[in-house]
Coordinates of C-alpha atoms in Angstrom, one line a residue:
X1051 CA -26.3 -2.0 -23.4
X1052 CA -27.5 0.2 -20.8
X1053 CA -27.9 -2.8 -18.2
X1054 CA -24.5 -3.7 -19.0
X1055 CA -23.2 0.0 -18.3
X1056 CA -25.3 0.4 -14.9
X1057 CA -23.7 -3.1 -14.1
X1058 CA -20.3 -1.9 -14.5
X1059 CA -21.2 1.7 -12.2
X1060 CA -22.6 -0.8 -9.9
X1061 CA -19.2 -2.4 -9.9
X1062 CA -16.8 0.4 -9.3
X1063 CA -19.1 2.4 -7.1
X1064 CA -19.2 -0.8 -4.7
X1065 CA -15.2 -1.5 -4.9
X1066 CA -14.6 2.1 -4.0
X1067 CA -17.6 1.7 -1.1
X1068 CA -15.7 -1.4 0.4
X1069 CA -12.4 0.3 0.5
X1070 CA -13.1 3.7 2.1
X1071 CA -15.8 1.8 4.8
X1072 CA -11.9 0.4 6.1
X1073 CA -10.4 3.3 6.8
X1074 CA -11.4 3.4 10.5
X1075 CA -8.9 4.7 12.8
X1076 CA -7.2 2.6 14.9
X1077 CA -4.7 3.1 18.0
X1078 CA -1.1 1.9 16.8
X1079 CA 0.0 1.5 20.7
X1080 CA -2.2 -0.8 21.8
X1081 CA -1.2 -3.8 23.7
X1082 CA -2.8 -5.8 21.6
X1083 CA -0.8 -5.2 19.1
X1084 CA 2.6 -4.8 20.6
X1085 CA 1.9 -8.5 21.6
X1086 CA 1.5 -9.4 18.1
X1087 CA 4.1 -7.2 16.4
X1088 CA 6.7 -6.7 19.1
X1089 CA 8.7 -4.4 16.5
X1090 CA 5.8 -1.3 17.1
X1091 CA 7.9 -0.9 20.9
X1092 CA 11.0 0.6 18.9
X1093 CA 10.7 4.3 19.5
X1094 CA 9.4 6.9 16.8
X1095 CA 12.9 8.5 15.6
X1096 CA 14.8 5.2 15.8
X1097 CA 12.1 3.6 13.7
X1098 CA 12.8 5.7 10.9
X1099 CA 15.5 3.6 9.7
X1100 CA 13.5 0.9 9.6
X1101 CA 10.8 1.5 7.4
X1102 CA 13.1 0.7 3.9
X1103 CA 12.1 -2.8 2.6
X1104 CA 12.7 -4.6 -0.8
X1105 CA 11.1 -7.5 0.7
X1106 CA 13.9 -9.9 -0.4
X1107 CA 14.4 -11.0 3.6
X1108 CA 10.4 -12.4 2.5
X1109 CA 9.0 -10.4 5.3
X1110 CA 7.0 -7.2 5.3
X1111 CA 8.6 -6.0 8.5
X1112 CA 8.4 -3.6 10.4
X1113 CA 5.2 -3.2 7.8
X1114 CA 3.0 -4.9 8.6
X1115 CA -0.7 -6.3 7.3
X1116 CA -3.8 -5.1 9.4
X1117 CA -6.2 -6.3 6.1
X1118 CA -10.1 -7.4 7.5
X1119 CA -10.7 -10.0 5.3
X1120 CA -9.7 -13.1 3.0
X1121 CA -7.7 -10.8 1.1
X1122 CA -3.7 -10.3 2.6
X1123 CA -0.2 -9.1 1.9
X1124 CA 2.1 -11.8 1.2
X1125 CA 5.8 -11.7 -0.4
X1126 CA 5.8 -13.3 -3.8
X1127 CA 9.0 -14.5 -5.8
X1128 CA 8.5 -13.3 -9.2
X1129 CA 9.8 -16.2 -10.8
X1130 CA 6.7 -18.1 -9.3
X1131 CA 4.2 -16.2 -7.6
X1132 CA 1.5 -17.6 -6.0
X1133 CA -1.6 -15.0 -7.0
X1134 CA -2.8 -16.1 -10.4
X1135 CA -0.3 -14.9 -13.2
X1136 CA 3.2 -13.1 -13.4
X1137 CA 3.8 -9.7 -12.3
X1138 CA 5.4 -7.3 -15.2
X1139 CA 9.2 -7.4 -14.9
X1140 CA 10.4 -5.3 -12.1
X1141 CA 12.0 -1.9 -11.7
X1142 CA 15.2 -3.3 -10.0
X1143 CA 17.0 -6.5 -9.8
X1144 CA 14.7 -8.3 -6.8
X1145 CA 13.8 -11.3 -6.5
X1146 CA 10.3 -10.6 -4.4
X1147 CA 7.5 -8.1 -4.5
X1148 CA 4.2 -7.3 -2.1
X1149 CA 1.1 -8.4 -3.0
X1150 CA -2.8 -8.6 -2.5
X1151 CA -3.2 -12.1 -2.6
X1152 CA -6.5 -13.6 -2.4
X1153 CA -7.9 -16.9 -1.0
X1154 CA -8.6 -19.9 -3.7
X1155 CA -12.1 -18.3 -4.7
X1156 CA -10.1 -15.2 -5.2
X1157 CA -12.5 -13.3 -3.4
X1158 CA -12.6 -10.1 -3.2
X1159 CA -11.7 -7.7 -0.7
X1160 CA -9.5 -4.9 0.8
X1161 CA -6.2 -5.2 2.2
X1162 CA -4.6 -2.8 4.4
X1163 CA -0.8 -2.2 4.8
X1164 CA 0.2 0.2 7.6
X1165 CA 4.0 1.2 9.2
X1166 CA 5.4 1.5 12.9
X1167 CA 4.5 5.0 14.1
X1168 CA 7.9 7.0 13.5
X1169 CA 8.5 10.4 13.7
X1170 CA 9.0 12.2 10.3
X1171 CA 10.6 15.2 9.4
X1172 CA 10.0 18.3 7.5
X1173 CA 10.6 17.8 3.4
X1174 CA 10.6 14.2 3.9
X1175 CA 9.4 11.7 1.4
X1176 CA 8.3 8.1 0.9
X1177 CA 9.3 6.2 -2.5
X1178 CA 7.8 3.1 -3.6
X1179 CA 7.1 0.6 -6.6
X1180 CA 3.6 0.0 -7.5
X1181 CA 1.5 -2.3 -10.4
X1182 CA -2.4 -2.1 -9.8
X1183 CA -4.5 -3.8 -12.4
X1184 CA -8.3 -4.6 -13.2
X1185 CA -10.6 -6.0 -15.6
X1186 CA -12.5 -2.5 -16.1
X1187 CA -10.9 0.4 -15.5
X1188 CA -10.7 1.9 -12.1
X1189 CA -12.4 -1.0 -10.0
X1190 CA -9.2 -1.5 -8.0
X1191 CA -7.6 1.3 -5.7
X1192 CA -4.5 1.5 -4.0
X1193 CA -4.1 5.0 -1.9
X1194 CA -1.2 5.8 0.6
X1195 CA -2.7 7.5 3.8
X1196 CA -1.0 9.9 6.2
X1197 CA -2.0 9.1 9.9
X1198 CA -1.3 11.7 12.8
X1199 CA -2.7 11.0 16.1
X1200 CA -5.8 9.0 14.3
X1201 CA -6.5 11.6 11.8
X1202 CA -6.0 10.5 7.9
X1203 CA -5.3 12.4 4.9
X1204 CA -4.7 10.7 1.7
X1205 CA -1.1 11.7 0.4
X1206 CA -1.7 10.0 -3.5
X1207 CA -4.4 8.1 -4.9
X1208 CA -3.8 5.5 -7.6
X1209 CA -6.7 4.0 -8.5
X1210 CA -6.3 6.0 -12.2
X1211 CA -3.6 3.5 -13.3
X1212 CA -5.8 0.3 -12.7
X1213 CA -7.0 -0.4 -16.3
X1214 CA -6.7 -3.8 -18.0
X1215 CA -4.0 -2.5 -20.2
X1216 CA -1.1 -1.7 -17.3
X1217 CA 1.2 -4.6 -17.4
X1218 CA 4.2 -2.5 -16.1
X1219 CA 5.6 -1.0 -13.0
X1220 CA 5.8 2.6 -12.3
X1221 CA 7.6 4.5 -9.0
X1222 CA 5.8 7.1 -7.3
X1223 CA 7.6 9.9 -5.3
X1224 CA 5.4 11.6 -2.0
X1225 CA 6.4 14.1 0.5
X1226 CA 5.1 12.8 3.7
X1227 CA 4.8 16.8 5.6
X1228 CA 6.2 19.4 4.0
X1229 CA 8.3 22.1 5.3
X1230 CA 6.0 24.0 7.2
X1231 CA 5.9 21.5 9.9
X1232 CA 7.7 21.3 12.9
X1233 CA 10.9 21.2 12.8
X1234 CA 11.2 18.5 15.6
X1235 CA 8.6 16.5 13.1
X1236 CA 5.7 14.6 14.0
X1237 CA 5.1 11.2 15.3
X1238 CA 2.8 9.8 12.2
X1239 CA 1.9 6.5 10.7
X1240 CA 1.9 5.5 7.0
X1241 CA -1.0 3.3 5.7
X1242 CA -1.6 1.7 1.8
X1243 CA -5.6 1.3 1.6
X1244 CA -6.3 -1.3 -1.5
X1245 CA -8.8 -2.8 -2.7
X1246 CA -8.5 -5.9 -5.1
X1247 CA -11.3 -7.1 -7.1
X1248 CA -11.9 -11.0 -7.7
X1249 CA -11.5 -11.6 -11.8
X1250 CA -8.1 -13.2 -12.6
X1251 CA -6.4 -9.8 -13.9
X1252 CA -7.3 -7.7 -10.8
X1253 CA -3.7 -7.5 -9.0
X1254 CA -2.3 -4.6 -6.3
X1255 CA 1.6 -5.1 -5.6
X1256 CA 4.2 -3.0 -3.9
X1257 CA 8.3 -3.1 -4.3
X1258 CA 11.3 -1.0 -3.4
X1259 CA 9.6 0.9 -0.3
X1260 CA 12.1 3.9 0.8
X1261 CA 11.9 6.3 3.5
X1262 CA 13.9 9.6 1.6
X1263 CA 15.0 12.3 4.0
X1264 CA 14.4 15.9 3.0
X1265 CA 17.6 16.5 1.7
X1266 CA 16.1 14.6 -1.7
X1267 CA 14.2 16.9 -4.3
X1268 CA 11.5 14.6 -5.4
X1269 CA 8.4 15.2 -6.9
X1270 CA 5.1 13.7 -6.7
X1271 CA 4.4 11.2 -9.3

């Protein structure tokens, strides 16, 4: 018994290991990856209208996946995903979803989704659909990052929901700076850290993203 419960610590400590050693901070204005992403030349304020996505065009654009490994965003249908088994029935009436999708040895791995660098105001907030899963409880994480100028502070953390038992979708409400920022705003980046283990019911997927401006009196999930 005891070997089987230092297995387990083993298990979570190491997912949780693997996703935090990803969050290095990267420059958004490279070349490099204007080349590859020609939508991260639209300017801060005018890429605020551009961060909503349902996914139903089947892109995750202007979104886009930065992962470092096997493991990689890709829109699913829900009537016949591609990663395993069916998601729970969604919160709207889509047609697609986000999710971690692994290679054919479903390895696992972390998978990194990050936004074009826009400029966000005071009081606003970022709305988004969510379903993490996992064998034992906790072993998969999903956090949403705030990045300005390279620095990162985690907005909400999710990993509590990721049990074996979660077959449903929930929406989660975050204020991206509140009001005590400027009121010009900030230039800042948004970034989902997951990690997604390899058994079959390990799954991370994302739906309904909304940028919310500050008129909207949301709270934290």
């Amino acid at each position: 018994m005891k070997s089987t419960s230092l297995k387990f610590f083993i298990l979570a400590v190491t997912s949780i290991a693997v996703c935090w050693a990803g969050k290095i901070p990267t420059s958004k204005n490279s070349e490099e990856l204007k080349l590859r992403y020609p939508f991260l030349q639209v300017d801060p304020l005018t890429a605020r209208a551009l961060l909503d996505n349902d996914f139903e065009s089947g892109t995750e654009e202007p979104w886009y996946d930065s992962s470092p490994n096997t493991v990689h965003w890709v829109v699913e249908d829900f009537s016949s995903p591609a990663e395993g088994y069916s998601p729970p029935a969604p919160l709207s009436n889509g047609a697609k979803y986000l999710r971690a999708t692994r290679d054919a040895q479903q390895t696992a791995g972390q998978v990194i989704l990050r936004t074009v660098t826009f400029t966000a105001l005071p009081g606003d907030v970022i709305s988004f659909d969510f379903w993490i899963r996992s064998r034992y409880t906790g072993a998969n994480a999903l956090d949403l990052v705030l990045s300005v100028d390279d620095v990162e502070t985690t907005l909400i953390s999710l990993s509590g929901y990721s049990t074996s038992v979660n077959l449903e979708w929930r929406r989660s409400f975050v204020t991206i700076l509140d009001i005590t920022a400027p009121p010009t705003g900030r230039d800042v980046t948004l970034i989902f850290y997951a990690y997604c283990g390899g058994n079959t019911d390990d799954a991370i997927a994302l739906d309904n993203i909304f940028l919310i401006p500050a008129s909207f009196d949301g709270k934290d999930e």
